mmCIF file of C-alpha atoms and ligand atoms in Angstrom:
data_model
loop_
_atom_site.group_PDB
_atom_site.id
_atom_site.type_symbol
_atom_site.label_atom_id
_atom_site.label_comp_id
_atom_site.label_asym_id
_atom_site.label_seq_id
_atom_site.Cartn_x
_atom_site.Cartn_y
_atom_site.Cartn_z
ATOM 1 C CA MET A 1 145.215 19.563 -12.380
ATOM 2 C CA SER A 2 146.613 19.125 -16.065
ATOM 3 C CA PRO A 3 143.182 20.504 -18.803
ATOM 4 C CA ARG A 4 142.988 16.103 -19.358
ATOM 5 C CA HIS A 5 144.588 14.653 -16.150
ATOM 6 C CA ARG A 6 143.681 10.811 -16.599
ATOM 7 C CA PRO A 7 143.677 9.093 -12.998
ATOM 8 C CA LYS A 8 144.601 6.093 -11.795
ATOM 9 C CA ALA A 9 141.048 4.469 -11.064
ATOM 10 C CA LEU A 10 139.068 1.662 -9.363
ATOM 11 C CA LEU A 11 136.373 -0.447 -9.840
ATOM 12 C CA VAL A 12 134.942 -1.571 -5.741
ATOM 13 C CA MET A 13 131.321 -3.024 -6.647
ATOM 14 C CA GLN A 14 129.743 -6.798 -6.353
ATOM 15 C CA ASP A 15 131.122 -9.115 -8.890
ATOM 16 C CA ARG A 16 127.134 -9.630 -10.134
ATOM 17 C CA VAL A 17 126.958 -5.811 -10.439
ATOM 18 C CA PHE A 18 129.470 -5.295 -12.232
ATOM 19 C CA PRO A 19 128.769 -6.281 -15.900
ATOM 20 C CA GLU A 20 124.930 -4.894 -15.227
ATOM 21 C CA GLN A 21 125.970 -1.399 -14.371
ATOM 22 C CA PHE A 22 129.226 -0.867 -17.370
ATOM 23 C CA GLY A 23 128.374 -2.175 -20.586
ATOM 24 C CA PRO A 24 130.813 -1.978 -23.460
ATOM 25 C CA ALA A 25 129.919 2.391 -24.015
ATOM 26 C CA GLU A 26 130.220 3.248 -20.478
ATOM 27 C CA LEU A 27 134.269 0.492 -20.218
ATOM 28 C CA GLU A 28 134.626 2.496 -23.077
ATOM 29 C CA ARG A 29 134.674 5.892 -21.933
ATOM 30 C CA LEU A 30 135.804 4.781 -18.448
ATOM 31 C CA ARG A 31 139.013 4.048 -20.155
ATOM 32 C CA THR A 32 139.033 7.195 -22.181
ATOM 33 C CA LEU A 33 138.547 9.091 -19.031
ATOM 34 C CA ALA A 34 140.806 6.911 -16.559
ATOM 35 C CA ASP A 35 143.474 4.973 -16.742
ATOM 36 C CA LEU A 36 142.642 1.156 -14.978
ATOM 37 C CA GLY A 37 146.133 0.510 -15.025
ATOM 38 C CA PRO A 38 146.648 -3.905 -15.747
ATOM 39 C CA ASP A 39 144.359 -4.989 -14.017
ATOM 40 C CA PRO A 40 140.557 -3.375 -15.336
ATOM 41 C CA THR A 41 138.494 -6.343 -12.683
ATOM 42 C CA PRO A 42 136.672 -4.660 -10.362
ATOM 43 C CA VAL A 43 136.826 -5.225 -6.861
ATOM 44 C CA SER A 44 134.223 -6.503 -4.440
ATOM 45 C CA GLU A 45 136.554 -6.314 -0.896
ATOM 46 C CA LEU A 46 139.294 -4.196 -0.002
ATOM 47 C CA ASP A 47 141.180 -5.847 2.535
ATOM 48 C CA SER A 48 143.271 -9.001 0.654
ATOM 49 C CA PRO A 49 146.406 -7.978 -0.630
ATOM 50 C CA ALA A 50 145.830 -8.128 -4.164
ATOM 51 C CA ALA A 51 142.718 -4.915 -3.489
ATOM 52 C CA ARG A 52 145.238 -3.447 -1.395
ATOM 53 C CA ALA A 53 147.477 -2.964 -4.165
ATOM 54 C CA ARG A 54 145.152 -2.345 -6.315
ATOM 55 C CA LEU A 55 143.616 0.764 -3.506
ATOM 56 C CA ALA A 56 147.231 2.126 -3.333
ATOM 57 C CA ASP A 57 147.862 3.676 -6.132
ATOM 58 C CA ALA A 58 144.459 4.890 -6.731
ATOM 59 C CA GLU A 59 143.683 8.259 -6.962
ATOM 60 C CA VAL A 60 139.672 7.389 -7.597
ATOM 61 C CA LEU A 61 137.737 5.041 -6.484
ATOM 62 C CA ILE A 62 133.922 4.114 -8.835
ATOM 63 C CA THR A 63 132.032 2.582 -6.333
ATOM 64 C CA SER A 64 128.909 0.900 -6.524
ATOM 65 C CA TRP A 65 126.765 -2.003 -4.847
ATOM 66 C CA GLY A 66 129.109 -3.628 -2.503
ATOM 67 C CA CYS A 67 131.603 -1.342 -1.419
ATOM 68 C CA PRO A 68 132.778 -2.333 1.389
ATOM 69 C CA ARG A 69 133.292 0.953 4.364
ATOM 70 C CA LEU A 70 136.248 3.292 3.315
ATOM 71 C CA ASP A 71 137.229 3.114 6.786
ATOM 72 C CA ARG A 72 140.520 4.885 8.574
ATOM 73 C CA ASP A 73 142.404 1.760 7.516
ATOM 74 C CA ARG A 74 141.559 1.421 4.347
ATOM 75 C CA LEU A 75 142.224 5.136 3.699
ATOM 76 C CA ALA A 76 145.051 4.764 5.249
ATOM 77 C CA ALA A 77 146.381 1.935 2.586
ATOM 78 C CA ALA A 78 144.411 4.672 -0.082
ATOM 79 C CA PRO A 79 147.379 7.523 0.104
ATOM 80 C CA HIS A 80 146.365 8.623 -3.465
ATOM 81 C CA LEU A 81 142.795 9.129 -2.555
ATOM 82 C CA GLN A 82 141.264 12.204 -3.521
ATOM 83 C CA ALA A 83 137.689 11.484 -5.176
ATOM 84 C CA VAL A 84 135.051 8.468 -5.273
ATOM 85 C CA PHE A 85 132.151 8.697 -7.897
ATOM 86 C CA HIS A 86 129.115 6.116 -7.090
ATOM 87 C CA CYS A 87 127.321 4.519 -9.608
ATOM 88 C CA ALA A 88 123.880 3.665 -6.851
ATOM 89 C CA GLY A 89 121.863 5.706 -4.434
ATOM 90 C CA THR A 90 122.771 6.569 -0.931
ATOM 91 C CA VAL A 91 126.706 6.009 0.042
ATOM 92 C CA ARG A 92 126.165 6.517 3.267
ATOM 93 C CA SER A 93 127.381 2.431 3.715
ATOM 94 C CA LEU A 94 131.215 2.966 2.487
ATOM 95 C CA VAL A 95 131.235 6.756 3.482
ATOM 96 C CA SER A 96 133.028 7.264 7.758
ATOM 97 C CA ASP A 97 134.062 10.949 9.263
ATOM 98 C CA GLU A 98 138.083 10.167 8.355
ATOM 99 C CA LEU A 99 136.967 9.885 4.679
ATOM 100 C CA TRP A 100 134.572 13.728 5.095
ATOM 101 C CA ALA A 101 137.809 14.485 7.028
ATOM 102 C CA ARG A 102 140.287 14.033 4.080
ATOM 103 C CA GLY A 103 138.222 15.958 1.777
ATOM 104 C CA ILE A 104 137.670 13.633 -0.372
ATOM 105 C CA ARG A 105 134.979 14.561 -3.328
ATOM 106 C CA VAL A 106 132.189 12.140 -3.595
ATOM 107 C CA THR A 107 129.461 12.321 -5.340
ATOM 108 C CA THR A 108 125.718 10.142 -6.080
ATOM 109 C CA ALA A 109 123.630 9.070 -8.399
ATOM 110 C CA ALA A 110 120.701 8.646 -6.405
ATOM 111 C CA GLU A 111 119.232 11.434 -8.734
ATOM 112 C CA GLU A 112 119.479 8.621 -11.450
ATOM 113 C CA ASN A 113 117.697 6.371 -8.780
ATOM 114 C CA ALA A 114 115.099 8.707 -8.036
ATOM 115 C CA GLU A 115 113.388 8.272 -11.296
ATOM 116 C CA PRO A 116 112.646 5.117 -11.557
ATOM 117 C CA VAL A 117 111.170 5.087 -7.338
ATOM 118 C CA ALA A 118 109.029 7.715 -9.181
ATOM 119 C CA GLN A 119 108.119 6.025 -11.782
ATOM 120 C CA PHE A 120 106.519 3.317 -9.661
ATOM 121 C CA THR A 121 104.999 4.892 -7.258
ATOM 122 C CA PHE A 122 103.083 7.288 -9.934
ATOM 123 C CA ALA A 123 101.371 3.237 -11.328
ATOM 124 C CA ALA A 124 101.121 2.027 -7.809
ATOM 125 C CA ILE A 125 99.327 5.598 -6.658
ATOM 126 C CA VAL A 126 97.028 5.909 -9.635
ATOM 127 C CA PHE A 127 96.212 1.198 -8.829
ATOM 128 C CA ALA A 128 95.775 2.318 -5.013
ATOM 129 C CA GLY A 129 93.194 5.184 -6.153
ATOM 130 C CA LYS A 130 92.217 2.409 -8.106
ATOM 131 C CA LYS A 131 92.655 -0.750 -5.776
ATOM 132 C CA ALA A 132 93.813 -2.818 -8.147
ATOM 133 C CA PRO A 133 95.943 -4.880 -6.475
ATOM 134 C CA PHE A 134 93.746 -5.399 -4.437
ATOM 135 C CA LEU A 135 90.846 -6.218 -6.481
ATOM 136 C CA ALA A 136 93.148 -8.392 -8.477
ATOM 137 C CA GLN A 137 93.526 -10.615 -5.273
ATOM 138 C CA ALA A 138 89.945 -11.174 -4.786
ATOM 139 C CA ALA A 139 89.738 -12.124 -9.177
ATOM 140 C CA ARG A 140 91.029 -15.000 -7.624
ATOM 141 C CA SER A 141 88.614 -16.282 -5.487
ATOM 142 C CA HIS A 142 85.644 -14.749 -7.596
ATOM 143 C CA ARG A 143 86.264 -15.915 -10.788
ATOM 144 C CA GLU A 144 83.014 -15.046 -13.571
ATOM 145 C CA ASP A 145 81.586 -13.021 -10.301
ATOM 146 C CA TRP A 146 83.142 -10.023 -11.736
ATOM 147 C CA ALA A 147 80.186 -8.022 -9.811
ATOM 148 C CA TYR A 148 82.809 -7.769 -6.397
ATOM 149 C CA LYS A 149 83.996 -4.578 -8.059
ATOM 150 C CA HIS A 150 80.863 -2.457 -7.954
ATOM 151 C CA ARG A 151 80.630 -3.350 -3.900
ATOM 152 C CA SER A 152 83.504 -0.689 -3.459
ATOM 153 C CA ARG A 153 83.076 1.115 -6.265
ATOM 154 C CA ALA A 154 82.234 4.754 -5.612
ATOM 155 C CA GLN A 155 85.471 5.159 -3.423
ATOM 156 C CA LEU A 156 87.480 3.791 -6.739
ATOM 157 C CA GLY A 157 89.984 6.200 -8.802
ATOM 158 C CA ASN A 158 91.601 8.968 -9.772
ATOM 159 C CA VAL A 159 89.705 12.207 -9.307
ATOM 160 C CA ASP A 160 89.252 15.143 -6.434
ATOM 161 C CA ARG A 161 91.385 12.211 -4.408
ATOM 162 C CA THR A 162 94.095 13.465 -1.925
ATOM 163 C CA ILE A 163 97.562 12.067 -1.517
ATOM 164 C CA GLY A 164 100.010 12.778 1.206
ATOM 165 C CA LEU A 165 103.801 12.955 0.437
ATOM 166 C CA ILE A 166 105.960 12.424 2.981
ATOM 167 C CA GLY A 167 109.185 13.620 1.779
ATOM 168 C CA PHE A 168 109.715 16.157 -0.800
ATOM 169 C CA SER A 169 113.242 13.799 -1.799
ATOM 170 C CA ARG A 170 114.495 13.851 -5.237
ATOM 171 C CA ILE A 171 111.670 10.929 -4.749
ATOM 172 C CA GLY A 172 108.721 12.503 -3.659
ATOM 173 C CA ALA A 173 109.255 16.238 -5.447
ATOM 174 C CA ARG A 174 109.162 13.968 -8.807
ATOM 175 C CA VAL A 175 106.249 11.715 -7.700
ATOM 176 C CA ALA A 176 104.371 15.690 -6.901
ATOM 177 C CA GLN A 177 105.476 16.576 -11.061
ATOM 178 C CA ARG A 178 103.250 13.431 -11.407
ATOM 179 C CA LEU A 179 100.838 13.847 -9.858
ATOM 180 C CA LEU A 180 99.922 17.309 -12.111
ATOM 181 C CA SER A 181 98.338 15.250 -14.264
ATOM 182 C CA LEU A 182 95.880 13.658 -11.960
ATOM 183 C CA GLN A 183 93.484 15.911 -10.297
ATOM 184 C CA VAL A 184 94.539 15.249 -7.271
ATOM 185 C CA GLN A 185 95.165 17.501 -3.948
ATOM 186 C CA THR A 186 98.895 16.885 -3.272
ATOM 187 C CA LEU A 187 99.591 16.915 0.164
ATOM 188 C CA VAL A 188 103.570 17.133 0.805
ATOM 189 C CA TYR A 189 105.032 16.858 4.830
ATOM 190 C CA ASP A 190 109.071 17.795 5.147
ATOM 191 C CA PRO A 191 109.789 19.958 7.631
ATOM 192 C CA PHE A 192 113.646 20.778 5.689
ATOM 193 C CA VAL A 193 111.594 22.052 2.785
ATOM 194 C CA ASP A 194 109.523 25.345 2.919
ATOM 195 C CA ALA A 195 106.390 25.918 1.716
ATOM 196 C CA ASP A 196 106.587 27.700 -1.689
ATOM 197 C CA ARG A 197 108.880 25.400 -3.193
ATOM 198 C CA ILE A 198 106.175 22.662 -2.080
ATOM 199 C CA ALA A 199 103.489 24.983 -3.757
ATOM 200 C CA ALA A 200 105.556 25.333 -7.032
ATOM 201 C CA ALA A 201 104.599 21.388 -7.261
ATOM 202 C CA GLY A 202 101.422 22.110 -7.783
ATOM 203 C CA ALA A 203 101.006 21.035 -3.453
ATOM 204 C CA ARG A 204 100.259 22.463 -0.622
ATOM 205 C CA ARG A 205 102.386 21.983 2.515
ATOM 206 C CA VAL A 206 101.021 20.138 5.933
ATOM 207 C CA GLU A 207 102.634 19.236 9.401
ATOM 208 C CA LEU A 208 102.254 14.797 9.395
ATOM 209 C CA GLU A 209 99.096 15.059 10.994
ATOM 210 C CA GLU A 210 97.321 17.258 8.012
ATOM 211 C CA LEU A 211 98.385 14.767 5.807
ATOM 212 C CA LEU A 212 97.564 12.121 8.106
ATOM 213 C CA THR A 213 94.215 12.451 8.280
ATOM 214 C CA SER A 214 93.217 13.832 5.419
ATOM 215 C CA SER A 215 94.926 12.019 2.198
ATOM 216 C CA ASP A 216 93.084 8.699 0.524
ATOM 217 C CA VAL A 217 96.912 7.965 -0.405
ATOM 218 C CA VAL A 218 99.529 8.066 1.894
ATOM 219 C CA SER A 219 103.236 8.122 0.242
ATOM 220 C CA VAL A 220 106.630 7.714 2.101
ATOM 221 C CA HIS A 221 109.878 9.536 0.873
ATOM 222 C CA ALA A 222 111.669 10.401 3.831
ATOM 223 C CA PRO A 223 114.966 8.820 4.559
ATOM 224 C CA GLN A 224 116.356 5.911 6.991
ATOM 225 C CA LEU A 225 117.558 8.955 9.836
ATOM 226 C CA PRO A 226 117.556 7.978 13.762
ATOM 227 C CA SER A 227 114.739 10.401 13.425
ATOM 228 C CA THR A 228 112.278 8.723 11.341
ATOM 229 C CA HIS A 229 112.620 5.188 12.859
ATOM 230 C CA HIS A 230 109.020 4.345 13.203
ATOM 231 C CA MET A 231 107.483 7.615 12.323
ATOM 232 C CA LEU A 232 104.611 6.563 10.324
ATOM 233 C CA ALA A 233 103.765 3.759 14.492
ATOM 234 C CA ALA A 234 99.779 2.501 16.022
ATOM 235 C CA PRO A 235 99.627 6.157 16.530
ATOM 236 C CA GLN A 236 100.424 7.761 13.836
ATOM 237 C CA LEU A 237 98.780 4.651 11.398
ATOM 238 C CA ALA A 238 95.158 5.168 13.242
ATOM 239 C CA LEU A 239 95.223 8.753 11.778
ATOM 240 C CA MET A 240 94.691 7.459 8.369
ATOM 241 C CA ARG A 241 91.610 7.733 6.902
ATOM 242 C CA ASP A 242 88.948 4.401 6.616
ATOM 243 C CA GLY A 243 90.096 3.032 3.301
ATOM 244 C CA ALA A 244 93.286 4.624 2.675
ATOM 245 C CA THR A 245 96.394 3.313 0.966
ATOM 246 C CA LEU A 246 99.864 3.807 2.798
ATOM 247 C CA ILE A 247 102.593 3.061 -0.210
ATOM 248 C CA ASN A 248 106.198 2.693 1.021
ATOM 249 C CA THR A 249 109.290 2.387 -1.387
ATOM 250 C CA SER A 250 111.410 4.368 1.397
ATOM 251 C CA ARG A 251 112.714 2.444 3.568
ATOM 252 C CA GLY A 252 111.079 -0.250 5.489
ATOM 253 C CA SER A 253 112.076 1.256 9.531
ATOM 254 C CA LEU A 254 109.996 4.077 8.260
ATOM 255 C CA VAL A 255 107.088 1.934 9.671
ATOM 256 C CA ASP A 256 106.284 -0.364 12.719
ATOM 257 C CA THR A 257 106.084 -3.575 10.559
ATOM 258 C CA THR A 258 103.471 -4.439 13.579
ATOM 259 C CA ALA A 259 101.070 -1.636 13.645
ATOM 260 C CA LEU A 260 100.681 -1.694 10.130
ATOM 261 C CA GLU A 261 100.220 -5.059 10.413
ATOM 262 C CA ALA A 262 97.142 -5.353 12.825
ATOM 263 C CA GLU A 263 95.505 -1.831 10.990
ATOM 264 C CA CYS A 264 96.161 -4.447 7.413
ATOM 265 C CA ALA A 265 94.585 -7.382 9.153
ATOM 266 C CA SER A 266 91.573 -5.552 9.961
ATOM 267 C CA GLY A 267 90.753 -4.582 6.874
ATOM 268 C CA ARG A 268 90.812 -0.819 7.760
ATOM 269 C CA LEU A 269 94.081 0.050 6.345
ATOM 270 C CA ASP A 270 95.578 -1.415 3.055
ATOM 271 C CA ALA A 271 99.130 -1.092 1.658
ATOM 272 C CA ILE A 272 101.871 -1.281 -1.117
ATOM 273 C CA LEU A 273 105.197 -2.108 0.362
ATOM 274 C CA ASP A 274 107.816 -2.189 -1.732
ATOM 275 C CA VAL A 275 109.958 -2.551 1.529
ATOM 276 C CA THR A 276 109.623 -4.117 4.378
ATOM 277 C CA ASP A 277 110.865 -4.219 8.427
ATOM 278 C CA PRO A 278 112.090 -7.362 8.521
ATOM 279 C CA GLU A 279 113.174 -6.773 5.265
ATOM 280 C CA PRO A 280 113.108 -9.591 3.847
ATOM 281 C CA LEU A 281 110.088 -10.214 6.218
ATOM 282 C CA PRO A 282 109.631 -13.822 8.361
ATOM 283 C CA ALA A 283 107.685 -16.772 6.166
ATOM 284 C CA GLY A 284 105.162 -16.348 7.928
ATOM 285 C CA SER A 285 104.419 -12.713 8.119
ATOM 286 C CA ILE A 286 100.035 -12.086 7.791
ATOM 287 C CA LEU A 287 101.305 -9.267 5.169
ATOM 288 C CA TYR A 288 102.519 -12.069 2.659
ATOM 289 C CA ASP A 289 98.617 -13.502 3.692
ATOM 290 C CA LEU A 290 96.832 -10.332 3.521
ATOM 291 C CA PRO A 291 94.307 -9.652 -0.255
ATOM 292 C CA ASN A 292 94.847 -5.879 0.762
ATOM 293 C CA VAL A 293 98.560 -6.154 1.083
ATOM 294 C CA MET A 294 100.945 -5.783 -2.413
ATOM 295 C CA ILE A 295 104.939 -6.486 -1.395
ATOM 296 C CA THR A 296 107.072 -6.127 -3.565
ATOM 297 C CA PRO A 297 111.011 -7.734 -3.459
ATOM 298 C CA HIS A 298 112.851 -4.371 -3.221
ATOM 299 C CA ILE A 299 112.114 -3.641 -7.120
ATOM 300 C CA ALA A 300 111.097 0.195 -7.000
ATOM 301 C CA GLY A 301 115.244 1.247 -7.565
ATOM 302 C CA SER A 302 116.973 0.629 -10.890
ATOM 303 C CA LEU A 303 117.372 -2.440 -12.009
ATOM 304 C CA GLY A 304 118.583 -3.735 -15.031
ATOM 305 C CA ALA A 305 118.984 -1.583 -18.204
ATOM 306 C CA GLU A 306 117.983 1.347 -15.841
ATOM 307 C CA THR A 307 121.261 0.724 -13.069
ATOM 308 C CA ARG A 308 123.260 2.277 -16.553
ATOM 309 C CA MET A 309 122.290 5.655 -15.686
ATOM 310 C CA MET A 310 123.831 5.962 -13.033
ATOM 311 C CA SER A 311 127.430 4.448 -14.199
ATOM 312 C CA ARG A 312 126.830 7.470 -17.218
ATOM 313 C CA ARG A 313 126.246 9.925 -13.586
ATOM 314 C CA ALA A 314 129.579 8.448 -12.459
ATOM 315 C CA LEU A 315 131.123 8.862 -15.055
ATOM 316 C CA THR A 316 130.231 12.166 -15.796
ATOM 317 C CA GLU A 317 131.572 13.175 -12.761
ATOM 318 C CA LEU A 318 134.168 11.488 -13.434
ATOM 319 C CA ALA A 319 134.922 14.019 -16.390
ATOM 320 C CA LEU A 320 134.207 17.076 -14.673
ATOM 321 C CA TYR A 321 136.812 16.083 -12.070
ATOM 322 C CA THR A 322 139.270 15.492 -14.537
ATOM 323 C CA GLU A 323 138.456 18.862 -16.004
ATOM 324 C CA GLY A 324 139.097 20.125 -12.690
ATOM 325 C CA LEU A 325 135.359 21.295 -12.521
ATOM 326 C CA PRO A 326 133.187 20.345 -9.751
ATOM 327 C CA ALA A 327 130.880 17.640 -9.076
ATOM 328 C CA GLU A 328 126.815 18.458 -9.840
ATOM 329 C CA GLU A 329 125.783 15.761 -7.670
ATOM 330 C CA GLU A 330 128.498 16.165 -4.167
ATOM 331 C CA VAL A 331 127.660 14.364 -1.261
ATOM 332 C CA THR A 332 128.718 16.300 1.824
ATOM 333 C CA SER A 333 128.484 15.193 5.675
ATOM 334 C CA GLU A 334 126.275 18.417 6.714
ATOM 335 C CA ALA A 335 123.915 17.105 3.756
ATOM 336 C CA MET A 336 123.745 13.844 5.187
ATOM 337 C CA GLY A 337 121.873 14.561 7.841
ATOM 338 C CA VAL A 338 118.353 14.852 6.236
ATOM 339 C CA MET A 339 119.705 13.136 2.983
ATOM 340 C CA ALA A 340 119.219 9.574 1.863
HETATM 341 P P1 NAD B 1 117.216 12.396 -0.215
HETATM 342 O O1 NAD B 1 118.044 11.663 0.004
HETATM 343 O O2 NAD B 1 116.199 13.196 -1.195
HETATM 344 O O3 NAD B 1 115.866 12.526 0.953
HETATM 345 C C1 NAD B 1 115.733 13.548 1.336
HETATM 346 C C2 NAD B 1 114.196 14.121 2.052
HETATM 347 O O4 NAD B 1 113.870 13.718 3.070
HETATM 348 C C3 NAD B 1 114.728 16.011 2.318
HETATM 349 O O5 NAD B 1 113.912 16.434 1.126
HETATM 350 C C4 NAD B 1 114.612 15.974 4.045
HETATM 351 O O6 NAD B 1 113.918 17.525 4.053
HETATM 352 C C5 NAD B 1 113.286 14.152 3.811
HETATM 353 N N1 NAD B 1 113.004 14.169 5.714
HETATM 354 C C6 NAD B 1 114.262 13.937 6.064
HETATM 355 N N2 NAD B 1 113.538 13.761 7.249
HETATM 356 C C7 NAD B 1 112.742 13.652 7.405
HETATM 357 C C8 NAD B 1 111.581 13.629 8.008
HETATM 358 N N3 NAD B 1 110.940 12.847 9.652
HETATM 359 N N4 NAD B 1 109.709 13.618 7.349
HETATM 360 C C9 NAD B 1 109.136 13.851 6.317
HETATM 361 N N5 NAD B 1 111.477 14.068 5.316
HETATM 362 C C10 NAD B 1 111.820 14.989 6.191
HETATM 363 O O7 NAD B 1 116.023 11.161 -0.859
HETATM 364 P P2 NAD B 1 115.684 9.841 -2.046
HETATM 365 O O8 NAD B 1 116.597 9.949 -2.715
HETATM 366 O O9 NAD B 1 114.352 10.609 -2.857
HETATM 367 O O10 NAD B 1 115.276 8.435 -1.315
HETATM 368 C C11 NAD B 1 113.954 8.976 -0.634
HETATM 369 C C12 NAD B 1 114.048 8.106 0.093
HETATM 370 O O11 NAD B 1 113.507 6.490 -0.967
HETATM 371 C C13 NAD B 1 114.457 7.065 1.123
HETATM 372 O O12 NAD B 1 114.494 6.007 2.083
HETATM 373 C C14 NAD B 1 116.236 5.954 -0.129
HETATM 374 O O13 NAD B 1 116.412 5.192 -0.133
HETATM 375 C C15 NAD B 1 114.381 5.236 -0.125
HETATM 376 N N6 NAD B 1 114.505 5.100 -1.882
HETATM 377 C C16 NAD B 1 114.277 3.664 -2.315
HETATM 378 C C17 NAD B 1 114.337 2.556 -3.206
HETATM 379 C C18 NAD B 1 113.090 1.913 -4.208
HETATM 380 O O14 NAD B 1 114.473 0.726 -4.168
HETATM 381 N N7 NAD B 1 111.766 1.410 -2.830
HETATM 382 C C19 NAD B 1 115.241 3.171 -4.311
HETATM 383 C C20 NAD B 1 116.184 4.609 -3.975
HETATM 384 C C21 NAD B 1 115.458 4.730 -2.948
#
């Protein structure tokens, strides 16, 4: 490959995603780095004759939310494809065995997406320490009687608390870093990360049982895998301290919703949920109505201009490719066994 190789590129993403993720600066950089051909508009599917004609020429794909799986049939229609630069987090929905077998380079913007989730989680932990979302709910019924806050005041605050992080993932590690600014003890459960790395982040590696029994706030950051399905079911939730808060910004399926409903309905546990199972929850779910549950509609990850940070990551990876250099955030089939 020559140093200033300019590959033919095709953008594959949902229509609504493209203008959000590619502003004038990102488009200009893309045009400098790659040949978008006579029709630079993105495609949102890869099966129509028009999309297939463009896929046939493409050497690289710039993908984002809505890119269909690059399966055997679609790959057969992409004989020149060498690289996929993903402008979002997980590539799980687009990769396939055939893609790995072809040795196609795949990169992710999960590091960039981790940042807003870590910010959101840190805010949620601080709010959980003061039970802010739940006291805010109660304010609606207490109006001028703010003395209700004194009833639980002794248990409020963010000093000398224990925060448990499940998964020392990109996000989990960033949250641990931010927790250094609080006077708290941080415990981490991640069977795939050694204790020294966790200790270097000012936290202590523990088993899941110790984390659950010791933490005032438990925040979930493990990926959705067969091995993590319902990793927090009734027996695990039962280990959590009375009055503890569960924060889930990872994936809903890691928590057994029915078991969580029971623990929150009894008032024993509180919850801050950015993700649920199913997602969204059915209209009749009790979790919508409980005063000790805060639900946000999967907003912790990149939104609005935050998503451009992910496009810039993909463009950096494209630039490295055009210079014949290794990727910085490459995804491998082996890594997919433990990553989001
Ligand atoms: P990542 O790929 O960096 O996570 C991998 C980590 O999880 C590794 O450290 C691995 O050792 C650990 N892990 C694997 N199995 C585990 C287990 N059984 N118990 C504990 N740890 C385990 O993940 P990430 O990019 O930081 O994402 C973390 C989670 O956040 C994922 O579930 C992801 O889907 C989710 N996410 C949510 C949003 C949102 O908008 N709410 C946005 C981005 C990511």
